Amino acid sequence: MFSKNLVNWDNVKTRLTRLIYGEYFTDALRNTASVVLPVVLLFFNHQAHAAIGVGVGALLISLTDVPGNKTNKFKSAVACIITFSLTAFIISSSLHHPWFTASGIFLLSFIFSMLAIFGYRFALMGTMALILAIFTLGLHPEDPLLFSWYIFLGGSWYYLISLLQIIIWPYRSLHQAIFECITSTAAFLKSKANCYNADVPLEECYQENIALHIKVSEKQELIRELLLSDKTAMKPTNERGQQLLRTAISVIDLYEQVTAIHYDYAFVRTALSKTGALSLIIELIEILAEEMNVLSGTFLRPSRKAQQSLRLIKFEQVKTSLRNYVIAENETNASILLKVLKNLEDIALHIQVIRKDQPISAIHPDLKWNDIAYEDFLPPQLLKPGSLKQHFSFSSPIFRFSLRLAFLCLGAYLITFLFPYGKYSYWMLLTIVIVAKPRFGLTWKRNIERLSGTFIGAVLGLVLLLIIRQESVLLSLSAFFLLGFFTFNRIKYVVSVICITAMVILCLSIYIGHTDYIITERIGYTIAGCAMAFLAAFLFPIWELKGLKSLISNILDANINYLNKVIAELWGEGIGITESKLARKSGYIQLARFSEALHYIHLEPKGKSIDIQGIHKIQILNYRINAIIASLSLSAKQQDQLDSDRLTVEHVVKNLDYCLKKSLLLDLKRINTEVHWSENEINSSNEGTLHHQLHLLLSLSSVLKTHFS
């Protein structure tokens, strides 16, 4: 028999509600309307060429519209509309001269890929402009000037709607980013509960923590970019902007507080194994994680306030039960439980501050907002004055990938001449541009998603054509699939491929016919494009493995800097809040970059030749060291006194410095991991105290040092 709880309908309902009210779905509605409305109106007025041109312009330019503030969106609108119009004119003008077209494809592929040096927004614009060039090959317009005018109209129409939307709701993207950051932090907190579960191996816990850390780090960066680059929001006179700034600081600080729930879990599990305290700690963590999930939903629907819930009442009840263990246990166990309780109470306080039940002064009583140099927290400029030259050399990954893609697109275009009767041979080029990525692992992942999505979408489209005969119904389904494509394009690529494939098959079958021919070409050229993109990854390759030692060096350097800043706070040395928070940010980002590289490295040809288990141990140790430093940072904020641990700290820094110096010489094929963890961590008498944290830090840094010996 099936369990009634097999499907949690409340969870499904919550997910659907959040999807509908979230930015992805509302943007998808906007994009779908922006594309479908002009196409339908122009078709009904017998302007088929105009409908296709305007529709393609609106469709492709909508995919360049990533989250941003008014200034960024306006700059994107101008740059994209001009670039798209010129691209359409250049390619359509060269169509009667294949060698000019081939030259144009090669040069535009290289130039548009090189736009990545200006950042993600321009990189995306370049990719979409290149896709427009490929669509132009397929559409083969007769009048280049008229076609580029249609593209101009489609792009202008789309961005007119997008800019009006951001004028009316200027902080919509920021609300979405805060929502995602809180939900990611809640997932991270919930994963921490497993650290107190003796049935879950600790290494699995750390790997899950690190995977979620990558997500949280990405969301925090997006919040910084959206808010701190918005000059209007950052004005002291802008009350709404300042309120969101305080919320953003609280959300990022909340993650630091969650990270600080880091102990010698092996010892904690052993010490509390014969009590019921571990299950109560897990229950408290899960209550807070659920409370954070509920709180996050208020940022999708700002008109709704987070209501006091029974969860907080339950939290107080469980907390009381845990305090009873504090009274009954010995001094060591009581110290552990008091520290855990203090951290969980601080997390609850952060939640109350974000919900506005408590003022932010409850967390930062002495914080002066003008003391923080907010501009320093913006992502660094990828292109600094005078640095353009360094991007035009084989040492630059962007240059190597741009050259690879240019040769790949040229080769694919020349191959299309072998299939003179292939009406949709441009789909091969389209697939190449979409799935070819600088990273080998990401290219492989996109290939799998593209192939599986295309096959499922083709089958779905064929089934619908066999079942449904009414054109009006099929066109309505096409619009629905377009909505699905826009909805999932940024969050679930394989679903977006299924939707766009089904839509293309339905539309072309209605407009042209020959369904079997369309499906055969769609699948055939997609397979050919994926195969070419995969094989081309070996041309001017960019291997994660080559940069792995540098990433290890970066994370060690960031942890040393973070520790030095925190220790300076503990010893009462004058250090600005900006420096401390920048050190924390750098530590989190470097850990995320290192972890992300490891995520893809096993897919590389030489990925199996390295000691991946040993590298994972280095990753976990660095993560744990970073977490303990975050915990020390909170101790500094609470003005705990440091007595005689200066030598311990100096020893820790010395160990990390040793690792940093040896990192570029590390033998990745054989990492020394012959360390008895129990001997390094089991001797714990004052778990959770500042004194013990420093000695645990010393123990971990000593273990890390052996890996570099």
XYZ file of C-alpha atoms in Angstrom:
709
model
C 0.000 0.000 0.000
C 1.079 3.542 -0.719
C 1.665 5.755 2.254
C -0.540 8.807 2.587
C 2.605 10.813 3.177
C 4.278 9.586 -0.028
C 3.549 12.970 -1.584
C 3.701 15.976 0.684
C 0.965 18.072 -0.907
C 1.629 21.031 1.398
C 5.203 21.098 0.143
C 4.019 20.863 -3.491
C 1.548 23.689 -2.891
C 4.258 25.865 -1.328
C 6.617 25.235 -4.254
C 3.925 26.075 -6.809
C 2.926 29.228 -4.937
C 6.530 30.396 -4.779
C 7.050 29.612 -8.449
C 3.967 31.598 -9.470
C 4.844 34.615 -7.328
C 8.567 34.361 -8.081
C 10.552 36.367 -10.608
C 11.133 33.445 -12.978
C 7.440 32.887 -13.692
C 6.450 36.567 -13.792
C 9.371 37.264 -16.139
C 8.275 34.299 -18.247
C 4.754 35.748 -18.515
C 6.203 39.101 -19.558
C 8.537 37.514 -22.107
C 5.843 35.257 -23.560
C 3.418 38.169 -23.937
C 6.163 40.322 -25.467
C 6.857 37.675 -28.117
C 3.376 36.283 -28.795
C 1.404 39.549 -28.898
C 3.219 41.260 -31.813
C 3.528 37.951 -33.715
C -0.231 37.274 -33.485
C -1.176 40.854 -34.433
C 1.173 40.923 -37.422
C 0.092 37.488 -38.670
C -3.567 38.465 -38.507
C -2.692 41.532 -40.571
C -0.964 39.290 -43.141
C 2.521 40.544 -42.290
C 4.238 37.169 -41.972
C 7.813 38.404 -42.555
C 7.375 41.231 -40.076
C 5.858 38.817 -37.530
C 8.832 36.463 -37.768
C 11.426 39.266 -37.629
C 9.844 41.107 -34.710
C 9.156 37.810 -32.905
C 12.749 36.605 -33.264
C 14.063 40.008 -32.126
C 11.850 40.050 -29.036
C 12.513 36.365 -28.241
C 16.305 36.512 -28.369
C 16.718 39.917 -26.794
C 14.493 38.837 -23.876
C 17.098 36.185 -23.034
C 19.689 38.918 -22.413
C 17.529 40.501 -19.719
C 19.108 39.192 -16.501
C 18.307 40.597 -13.020
C 19.606 44.125 -12.534
C 18.753 47.647 -11.475
C 17.373 50.437 -13.700
C 20.792 51.700 -14.783
C 22.056 48.248 -15.762
C 18.844 47.430 -17.626
C 18.929 50.681 -19.591
C 22.573 50.140 -20.598
C 21.735 46.577 -21.620
C 18.765 47.766 -23.673
C 20.837 50.248 -25.688
C 23.787 47.881 -26.200
C 21.609 44.885 -27.132
C 19.296 46.689 -29.556
C 22.227 48.245 -31.445
C 24.256 44.999 -31.468
C 21.313 42.872 -32.587
C 20.305 45.245 -35.391
C 23.856 45.455 -36.758
C 24.329 41.682 -36.523
C 21.102 41.020 -38.426
C 22.111 43.488 -41.148
C 25.687 42.185 -41.511
C 24.750 38.509 -41.810
C 21.659 39.011 -43.983
C 23.685 41.254 -46.348
C 26.316 38.534 -46.832
C 23.969 35.601 -47.484
C 24.429 35.674 -51.269
C 28.209 35.434 -50.811
C 28.968 32.291 -48.749
C 32.620 33.152 -48.141
C 31.632 36.545 -46.752
C 29.081 34.775 -44.571
C 31.741 32.319 -43.376
C 34.088 35.203 -42.534
C 31.274 36.994 -40.717
C 30.393 33.898 -38.683
C 34.041 33.396 -37.693
C 34.664 37.028 -36.714
C 31.354 37.526 -34.906
C 31.801 34.247 -32.986
C 35.203 35.419 -31.783
C 34.190 39.034 -31.025
C 30.954 38.146 -29.254
C 32.665 35.481 -27.132
C 35.378 37.967 -26.150
C 32.652 40.215 -24.664
C 32.911 37.968 -21.586
C 35.834 40.153 -20.452
C 33.246 42.820 -19.608
C 31.245 40.485 -17.347
C 28.292 38.122 -17.442
C 25.761 40.628 -18.807
C 27.856 41.369 -21.907
C 28.803 37.707 -22.319
C 25.118 36.814 -22.485
C 24.470 39.617 -24.965
C 27.264 38.242 -27.162
C 25.867 34.702 -27.033
C 22.361 35.837 -27.975
C 23.685 38.076 -30.782
C 25.559 35.059 -32.173
C 22.375 32.978 -31.965
C 20.590 35.764 -33.866
C 23.267 35.511 -36.574
C 22.535 31.768 -36.831
C 18.762 32.352 -36.962
C 19.389 34.810 -39.773
C 21.127 32.033 -41.710
C 18.024 29.874 -41.302
C 15.468 32.581 -42.094
C 17.451 33.840 -45.120
C 15.709 37.254 -45.330
C 15.571 38.890 -48.754
C 15.793 42.495 -47.594
C 18.649 42.982 -45.067
C 17.664 46.530 -44.122
C 14.023 45.622 -43.547
C 14.948 42.512 -41.545
C 17.318 44.454 -39.285
C 14.524 47.022 -38.824
C 12.173 44.250 -37.663
C 14.833 43.048 -35.213
C 15.221 46.619 -33.964
C 11.455 46.918 -33.446
C 11.248 43.567 -31.651
C 14.122 44.442 -29.306
C 12.810 47.950 -28.633
C 9.303 46.621 -27.952
C 10.608 44.058 -25.467
C 12.875 46.430 -23.541
C 10.141 49.087 -23.439
C 8.031 46.640 -21.421
C 10.996 45.503 -19.300
C 12.038 49.064 -18.408
C 8.454 50.041 -17.563
C 8.276 47.030 -15.269
C 11.428 47.956 -13.365
C 10.285 51.583 -13.036
C 7.044 50.371 -11.410
C 8.718 47.607 -9.313
C 12.359 48.723 -8.911
C 13.309 46.164 -6.223
C 11.591 43.068 -7.613
C 14.855 41.294 -8.562
C 16.368 42.177 -5.195
C 13.392 40.653 -3.365
C 13.848 37.461 -5.417
C 17.585 37.380 -4.604
C 16.911 37.820 -0.871
C 14.248 35.087 -1.021
C 16.686 32.670 -2.687
C 19.492 33.586 -0.290
C 17.313 32.879 2.770
C 15.998 29.578 1.351
C 19.560 28.488 0.496
C 20.675 29.453 3.997
C 17.731 27.489 5.436
C 18.783 24.423 3.425
C 22.338 24.897 4.680
C 21.112 25.124 8.284
C 18.984 22.006 7.859
C 22.008 20.115 6.523
C 23.815 21.098 9.737
C 21.295 18.971 11.644
C 22.881 15.860 10.115
C 26.141 16.720 11.870
C 24.393 15.798 15.134
C 22.997 12.573 13.669
C 25.379 9.710 14.482
C 23.880 7.602 11.656
C 25.172 10.025 8.982
C 28.938 9.892 8.220
C 30.595 13.221 8.987
C 32.345 13.377 5.608
C 28.952 13.196 3.877
C 27.725 16.025 6.104
C 30.678 18.234 5.181
C 30.294 17.546 1.457
C 26.611 18.492 1.634
C 27.468 21.629 3.626
C 30.046 22.658 1.027
C 27.667 22.067 -1.917
C 25.065 24.300 -0.258
C 27.751 26.875 0.596
C 28.337 27.359 -3.156
C 24.648 28.208 -3.653
C 24.521 30.625 -0.725
C 27.695 32.361 -1.909
C 26.192 32.893 -5.385
C 23.011 34.395 -3.933
C 24.958 36.717 -1.631
C 26.988 38.007 -4.582
C 23.789 38.680 -6.530
C 22.320 40.647 -3.604
C 25.478 42.772 -3.404
C 25.473 43.433 -7.144
C 21.775 44.350 -7.316
C 21.756 46.604 -4.258
C 25.192 48.159 -3.926
C 25.433 49.130 -7.606
C 22.044 50.881 -7.420
C 22.997 54.501 -6.677
C 19.377 55.503 -6.134
C 18.751 52.775 -3.553
C 22.023 53.514 -1.743
C 21.214 57.188 -1.165
C 20.841 57.853 2.604
C 17.597 59.712 1.849
C 16.050 56.687 0.141
C 14.150 55.089 3.015
C 13.146 51.939 1.100
C 16.686 51.423 -0.187
C 18.181 51.826 3.287
C 15.650 49.360 4.694
C 16.640 46.801 2.060
C 20.319 47.474 2.830
C 19.728 46.651 6.501
C 17.815 43.520 5.484
C 20.610 42.422 3.123
C 23.229 42.871 5.862
C 21.077 40.870 8.279
C 20.567 38.063 5.734
C 24.312 37.781 5.037
C 25.118 37.955 8.768
C 22.526 35.238 9.360
C 24.590 32.892 7.203
C 27.704 33.706 9.225
C 25.776 32.830 12.369
C 24.612 29.538 10.825
C 28.171 28.751 9.692
C 29.387 29.311 13.237
C 27.435 26.263 14.481
C 30.597 24.284 13.944
C 32.093 22.023 16.565
C 34.200 18.941 16.936
C 31.185 16.884 15.898
C 32.940 13.559 16.426
C 33.482 14.480 20.077
C 29.999 15.997 20.462
C 28.370 12.836 19.087
C 30.389 10.671 21.469
C 29.832 12.877 24.513
C 26.061 13.220 24.023
C 25.341 9.809 22.511
C 23.836 8.386 25.695
C 21.519 11.362 26.203
C 18.491 12.554 24.278
C 20.117 15.948 23.673
C 21.227 15.220 20.099
C 17.671 14.612 18.889
C 16.523 17.837 20.590
C 19.318 19.824 18.896
C 18.279 18.358 15.527
C 14.660 19.295 16.226
C 15.604 22.888 17.149
C 17.664 23.280 13.962
C 14.831 21.935 11.796
C 12.330 24.308 13.449
C 14.558 27.303 12.690
C 15.183 26.120 9.116
C 11.434 25.852 8.513
C 10.892 29.278 10.077
C 13.474 30.716 7.672
C 11.706 29.087 4.720
C 8.418 30.682 5.751
C 10.136 34.038 6.293
C 11.715 33.926 2.821
C 8.264 33.760 1.210
C 7.441 37.282 2.411
C 10.040 38.685 0.002
C 8.141 37.250 -2.969
C 4.921 38.818 -1.691
C 6.032 41.996 0.146
C 2.411 42.913 0.891
C 2.193 39.879 3.188
C 3.917 40.060 6.549
C 5.418 37.029 8.232
C 3.056 36.059 11.027
C 4.061 34.671 14.389
C 3.771 30.913 14.126
C 3.426 27.915 16.392
C 6.952 26.956 15.378
C 8.464 29.570 17.698
C 6.315 28.316 20.558
C 7.538 24.797 19.787
C 11.099 26.180 19.628
C 10.801 27.555 23.168
C 9.375 24.252 24.441
C 12.193 22.173 22.942
C 14.722 24.722 24.180
C 13.385 24.287 27.716
C 13.770 20.513 27.401
C 17.362 20.961 26.250
C 18.098 23.286 29.177
C 17.023 20.503 31.511
C 19.886 18.421 30.111
C 22.276 21.296 30.857
C 21.358 21.036 34.547
C 21.657 17.246 34.619
C 24.860 16.793 32.590
C 28.493 17.096 33.637
C 30.462 20.309 33.127
C 31.845 19.373 29.684
C 28.476 18.350 28.232
C 26.761 21.335 29.847
C 29.303 23.643 28.172
C 28.590 22.078 24.774
C 24.828 22.415 25.179
C 25.012 26.017 26.393
C 27.137 26.965 23.376
C 24.714 25.248 20.978
C 21.753 26.941 22.633
C 23.447 30.340 22.420
C 24.086 29.926 18.692
C 20.532 28.770 18.008
C 19.109 31.674 20.017
C 21.288 34.060 17.985
C 19.950 32.536 14.758
C 16.400 33.032 16.071
C 17.285 36.662 16.854
C 18.572 37.198 13.294
C 15.286 35.790 11.961
C 13.343 38.203 14.168
C 15.438 41.129 12.909
C 14.818 40.202 9.269
C 11.113 39.862 10.061
C 11.294 43.316 11.760
C 10.141 41.964 15.141
C 13.455 43.251 16.527
C 15.553 46.286 15.499
C 18.882 45.620 13.767
C 20.579 47.252 16.775
C 19.763 44.014 18.646
C 22.532 42.402 16.560
C 24.734 45.414 15.795
C 24.331 47.763 18.786
C 27.356 49.913 17.906
C 27.267 49.715 14.125
C 27.591 53.038 12.320
C 26.303 52.572 8.784
C 28.540 55.287 7.367
C 31.636 53.388 8.572
C 31.154 50.693 5.911
C 32.649 51.313 2.450
C 29.870 49.549 0.535
C 31.446 50.080 -2.891
C 34.312 47.764 -1.838
C 31.860 44.851 -1.671
C 30.872 45.068 -5.327
C 32.257 42.327 -7.604
C 35.614 43.464 -8.997
C 35.744 44.845 -12.508
C 36.868 42.149 -14.897
C 38.327 44.739 -17.243
C 40.481 47.430 -15.705
C 42.059 50.290 -17.683
C 45.107 49.052 -19.534
C 44.342 45.347 -18.985
C 42.661 44.691 -22.345
C 45.924 43.504 -23.895
C 46.318 40.580 -21.480
C 43.033 39.088 -22.686
C 44.400 38.683 -26.209
C 46.864 35.922 -25.453
C 46.709 32.142 -25.025
C 47.144 32.590 -21.281
C 43.589 34.007 -21.177
C 40.819 31.353 -20.882
C 38.377 33.782 -22.521
C 40.659 34.173 -25.562
C 41.174 30.416 -25.909
C 37.454 29.699 -25.692
C 36.599 32.509 -28.138
C 39.074 31.162 -30.672
C 37.763 27.624 -30.166
C 34.146 28.688 -30.690
C 35.058 30.747 -33.771
C 36.753 27.764 -35.466
C 33.931 25.468 -34.359
C 31.205 27.714 -35.813
C 33.174 28.178 -39.034
C 33.626 24.414 -39.371
C 29.940 23.757 -38.667
C 28.874 26.379 -41.216
C 31.099 24.811 -43.894
C 29.697 21.361 -43.050
C 26.161 22.632 -43.769
C 27.164 22.895 -47.433
C 27.386 19.107 -47.451
C 23.616 19.062 -46.806
C 22.251 21.458 -49.458
C 18.715 20.163 -48.965
C 18.846 20.394 -45.193
C 16.379 23.187 -44.449
C 17.239 23.209 -40.728
C 20.995 22.575 -40.858
C 21.477 25.837 -38.918
C 20.184 23.935 -35.850
C 23.617 22.297 -35.702
C 25.262 25.724 -35.323
C 22.605 26.739 -32.818
C 23.281 23.651 -30.686
C 27.022 24.316 -30.761
C 26.673 27.885 -29.494
C 24.318 26.801 -26.714
C 26.185 23.750 -25.376
C 29.836 24.746 -25.980
C 31.183 26.174 -22.707
C 34.704 27.076 -21.546
C 34.630 24.350 -18.905
C 34.899 20.776 -20.153
C 32.616 19.498 -17.378
C 29.948 22.110 -18.077
C 30.084 21.339 -21.828
C 29.549 17.651 -21.043
C 26.649 18.448 -18.704
C 24.991 20.725 -21.276
C 25.400 18.043 -23.963
C 23.543 15.487 -21.865
C 20.779 17.959 -20.982
C 20.432 19.168 -24.577
C 20.233 15.662 -26.045
C 17.821 14.281 -23.459
C 15.657 17.413 -23.539
C 15.510 17.410 -27.348
C 14.523 13.731 -27.508
C 11.792 14.079 -24.864
C 10.518 17.326 -26.414
C 10.402 15.748 -29.886
C 8.412 12.762 -28.600
C 6.059 15.087 -26.699
C 5.513 17.263 -29.775
C 4.848 14.233 -31.986
C 2.349 12.746 -29.527
C 0.447 16.042 -29.326
C 0.323 16.317 -33.136
C -1.080 12.781 -33.364
C -3.715 13.377 -30.665
C -4.784 16.962 -31.419
C -5.856 18.208 -34.840
C -7.222 21.685 -34.061
C -4.653 24.339 -34.988
C -5.966 26.799 -32.402
C -5.374 24.278 -29.608
C -1.887 23.442 -30.908
C -0.985 27.140 -31.106
C -2.225 27.623 -27.539
C -0.037 24.715 -26.439
C 2.886 26.319 -28.289
C 2.415 29.499 -26.256
C 2.251 27.364 -23.092
C 5.527 25.631 -24.008
C 7.129 29.010 -24.707
C 6.053 30.068 -21.218
C 7.633 26.891 -19.842
C 10.847 27.597 -21.743
C 11.140 31.085 -20.256
C 10.174 29.882 -16.770
C 12.801 27.138 -16.524
C 15.556 28.612 -18.694
C 17.497 29.917 -15.677
C 16.573 27.251 -13.134
C 16.213 23.887 -14.942
C 17.825 23.858 -18.379
C 16.690 20.364 -19.418
C 13.021 21.305 -18.827
C 13.447 24.470 -20.906
C 14.911 22.357 -23.766
C 11.918 20.002 -23.622
C 9.540 22.970 -23.827
C 11.301 24.819 -26.657
C 11.686 21.617 -28.720
C 7.990 20.785 -28.378
C 7.082 24.389 -29.253
C 9.294 24.448 -32.368
C 7.869 21.144 -33.632
C 4.264 22.272 -33.115
C 4.770 25.695 -34.727
C 6.742 24.470 -37.742
C 4.340 21.569 -38.301
C 1.420 24.014 -38.414
C 3.245 26.618 -40.509
C 5.130 24.319 -42.928
C 4.005 20.713 -42.388
C 6.277 17.651 -42.853
C 6.345 16.770 -39.159
C 8.479 13.645 -39.635
C 11.081 15.653 -41.552
C 11.178 18.363 -38.870
C 11.624 15.877 -36.011
C 14.314 13.925 -37.885
C 16.296 17.084 -38.625
C 15.830 18.461 -35.120
C 17.237 15.318 -33.498
C 19.901 14.691 -36.165
C 21.391 18.181 -36.159
C 21.202 18.391 -32.375
C 23.231 15.179 -32.056
C 25.746 16.449 -34.633
C 26.077 19.816 -32.849
C 26.542 18.189 -29.436
C 29.190 15.823 -30.806
C 31.128 18.683 -32.426
C 30.942 20.845 -29.290
C 32.219 17.977 -27.153
C 35.114 17.086 -29.468
C 36.068 20.753 -29.863
C 36.567 21.000 -26.092
C 39.990 19.450 -26.757
C 40.882 22.393 -29.048
C 42.547 25.129 -26.963
C 41.249 23.328 -23.834
C 40.575 24.962 -20.484
C 41.135 22.351 -17.779
C 40.030 22.815 -14.167
C 42.941 20.584 -13.193
C 45.509 23.162 -14.329
C 44.132 25.841 -12.040
C 43.475 23.594 -9.032
C 46.715 24.414 -7.188
C 46.075 28.144 -7.605
C 42.568 27.710 -6.202
C 43.997 25.875 -3.180
C 46.501 28.726 -2.704
C 43.691 31.296 -2.932
C 41.553 29.625 -0.286
C 44.526 29.252 2.082
C 45.453 32.903 1.575
C 41.834 33.978 2.158
C 41.582 31.913 5.365
C 44.861 33.347 6.694
C 43.658 36.884 5.978
C 40.255 36.166 7.554
C 41.896 34.677 10.661
C 44.283 37.631 11.045
C 41.388 40.107 10.861
C 39.320 38.146 13.393
C 42.235 37.732 15.803
C 42.906 41.467 15.561
C 39.301 41.998 16.692
C 39.684 39.499 19.536
C 42.793 41.290 20.802
C 41.096 44.652 20.626
C 43.243 46.052 17.821
C 41.690 48.841 15.790
C 40.317 47.238 12.629
C 37.527 48.641 10.498
C 34.289 46.743 9.991
C 34.809 46.978 6.218
C 38.094 45.060 6.397
C 36.591 42.344 8.586
C 33.548 41.824 6.371
C 35.641 41.889 3.184
C 37.877 39.180 4.636
C 34.790 37.097 5.431
C 33.428 37.613 1.901
C 36.748 36.642 0.314
C 36.946 33.463 2.400
C 33.438 32.409 1.387
C 33.993 33.181 -2.309
C 37.345 31.379 -2.576
C 35.887 28.305 -0.877
C 32.951 28.358 -3.307
C 35.255 28.673 -6.353
C 37.455 25.821 -5.199
C 34.424 23.633 -4.491
C 32.819 24.468 -7.837
C 36.011 23.473 -9.687
C 36.069 20.136 -7.835
C 32.451 19.588 -8.868
C 33.457 19.524 -12.565
C 36.983 18.153 -12.380
C 35.974 14.492 -12.202
C 34.417 14.817 -15.683
C 37.744 15.803 -17.245
C 39.864 13.133 -19.026
C 42.691 13.453 -16.493
C 40.318 13.912 -13.562
C 40.699 10.273 -12.513
C 44.509 10.502 -12.442
C 44.550 12.702 -9.324
C 43.980 11.763 -5.693
C 40.448 13.138 -5.586
C 39.811 11.739 -2.091
C 42.878 13.512 -0.756
C 41.840 16.788 -2.414
C 38.372 16.426 -0.912
C 40.026 16.126 2.514
C 41.906 19.387 1.869
C 38.584 20.939 0.828
C 36.812 19.760 3.996
C 39.642 20.940 6.249
C 39.612 24.386 4.665
C 35.832 24.523 5.017
C 36.043 23.581 8.703
C 38.816 26.099 9.344
C 36.729 28.803 7.668
C 33.690 27.852 9.784
C 35.682 28.022 13.036
C 37.085 31.426 12.065
C 33.487 32.595 11.516
C 32.651 31.305 14.998
C 35.661 33.174 16.430
C 34.465 36.295 14.616
C 31.159 36.119 16.465
C 33.067 35.670 19.724
C 34.923 38.853 18.889
C 31.628 40.660 18.381
C 30.463 39.400 21.761
C 33.738 40.755 23.246
C 34.869 37.469 24.751
C 38.288 37.832 26.335
C 41.353 35.956 25.081
C 43.842 35.098 27.824
C 46.915 33.095 26.863
C 46.158 31.763 23.408
C 48.395 34.087 21.418
C 50.973 31.312 20.868
C 48.228 28.948 19.684
C 47.083 31.457 17.094
C 50.632 32.081 15.916
C 51.101 28.335 15.506
C 47.888 28.102 13.445
C 49.010 30.929 11.151
C 52.434 29.297 10.825
C 50.802 26.000 9.766
C 48.580 27.721 7.198
C 51.528 29.755 5.873
C 53.462 26.518 5.410
C 50.553 25.043 3.423
C 50.308 28.206 1.319
C 54.014 28.080 0.408
C 53.781 24.380 -0.494
C 50.437 24.593 -2.328
C 51.849 25.248 -5.804
C 54.249 22.283 -5.351
C 51.532 19.899 -4.153
C 51.537 16.461 -5.804
C 47.883 16.128 -6.805
C 48.335 12.463 -7.732
C 49.227 11.434 -4.195
C 48.106 13.415 -1.163
C 49.454 12.335 2.226
C 46.333 11.521 4.244
C 47.790 9.180 6.850
C 46.352 11.037 9.822
C 44.486 9.596 12.798
C 41.597 12.021 13.144
C 40.583 10.725 16.554
C 44.010 11.523 17.996
C 43.744 15.091 16.755
C 40.190 15.827 17.805
C 39.077 13.539 20.629
C 40.980 15.288 23.417
C 38.262 17.834 24.053
C 37.398 18.970 27.529
C 35.866 22.429 27.032
C 34.051 21.929 23.725
C 32.470 25.104 22.401
C 34.563 27.559 24.425
C 36.848 30.084 22.794
C 39.869 28.261 24.201
C 38.742 24.979 22.655
C 37.907 26.579 19.303
C 41.472 27.834 19.001
C 42.897 24.447 19.885
C 40.566 22.734 17.416
C 41.764 25.244 14.818
C 45.340 24.298 15.690
C 44.489 20.601 15.372
C 42.859 21.060 11.955
C 45.689 23.245 10.651
C 48.210 20.610 11.823
C 46.306 17.885 9.962
C 46.156 20.137 6.902
C 49.906 20.674 7.128
C 50.546 16.919 6.890
C 48.706 16.864 3.533
C 51.242 19.333 2.139
C 54.310 17.570 3.555
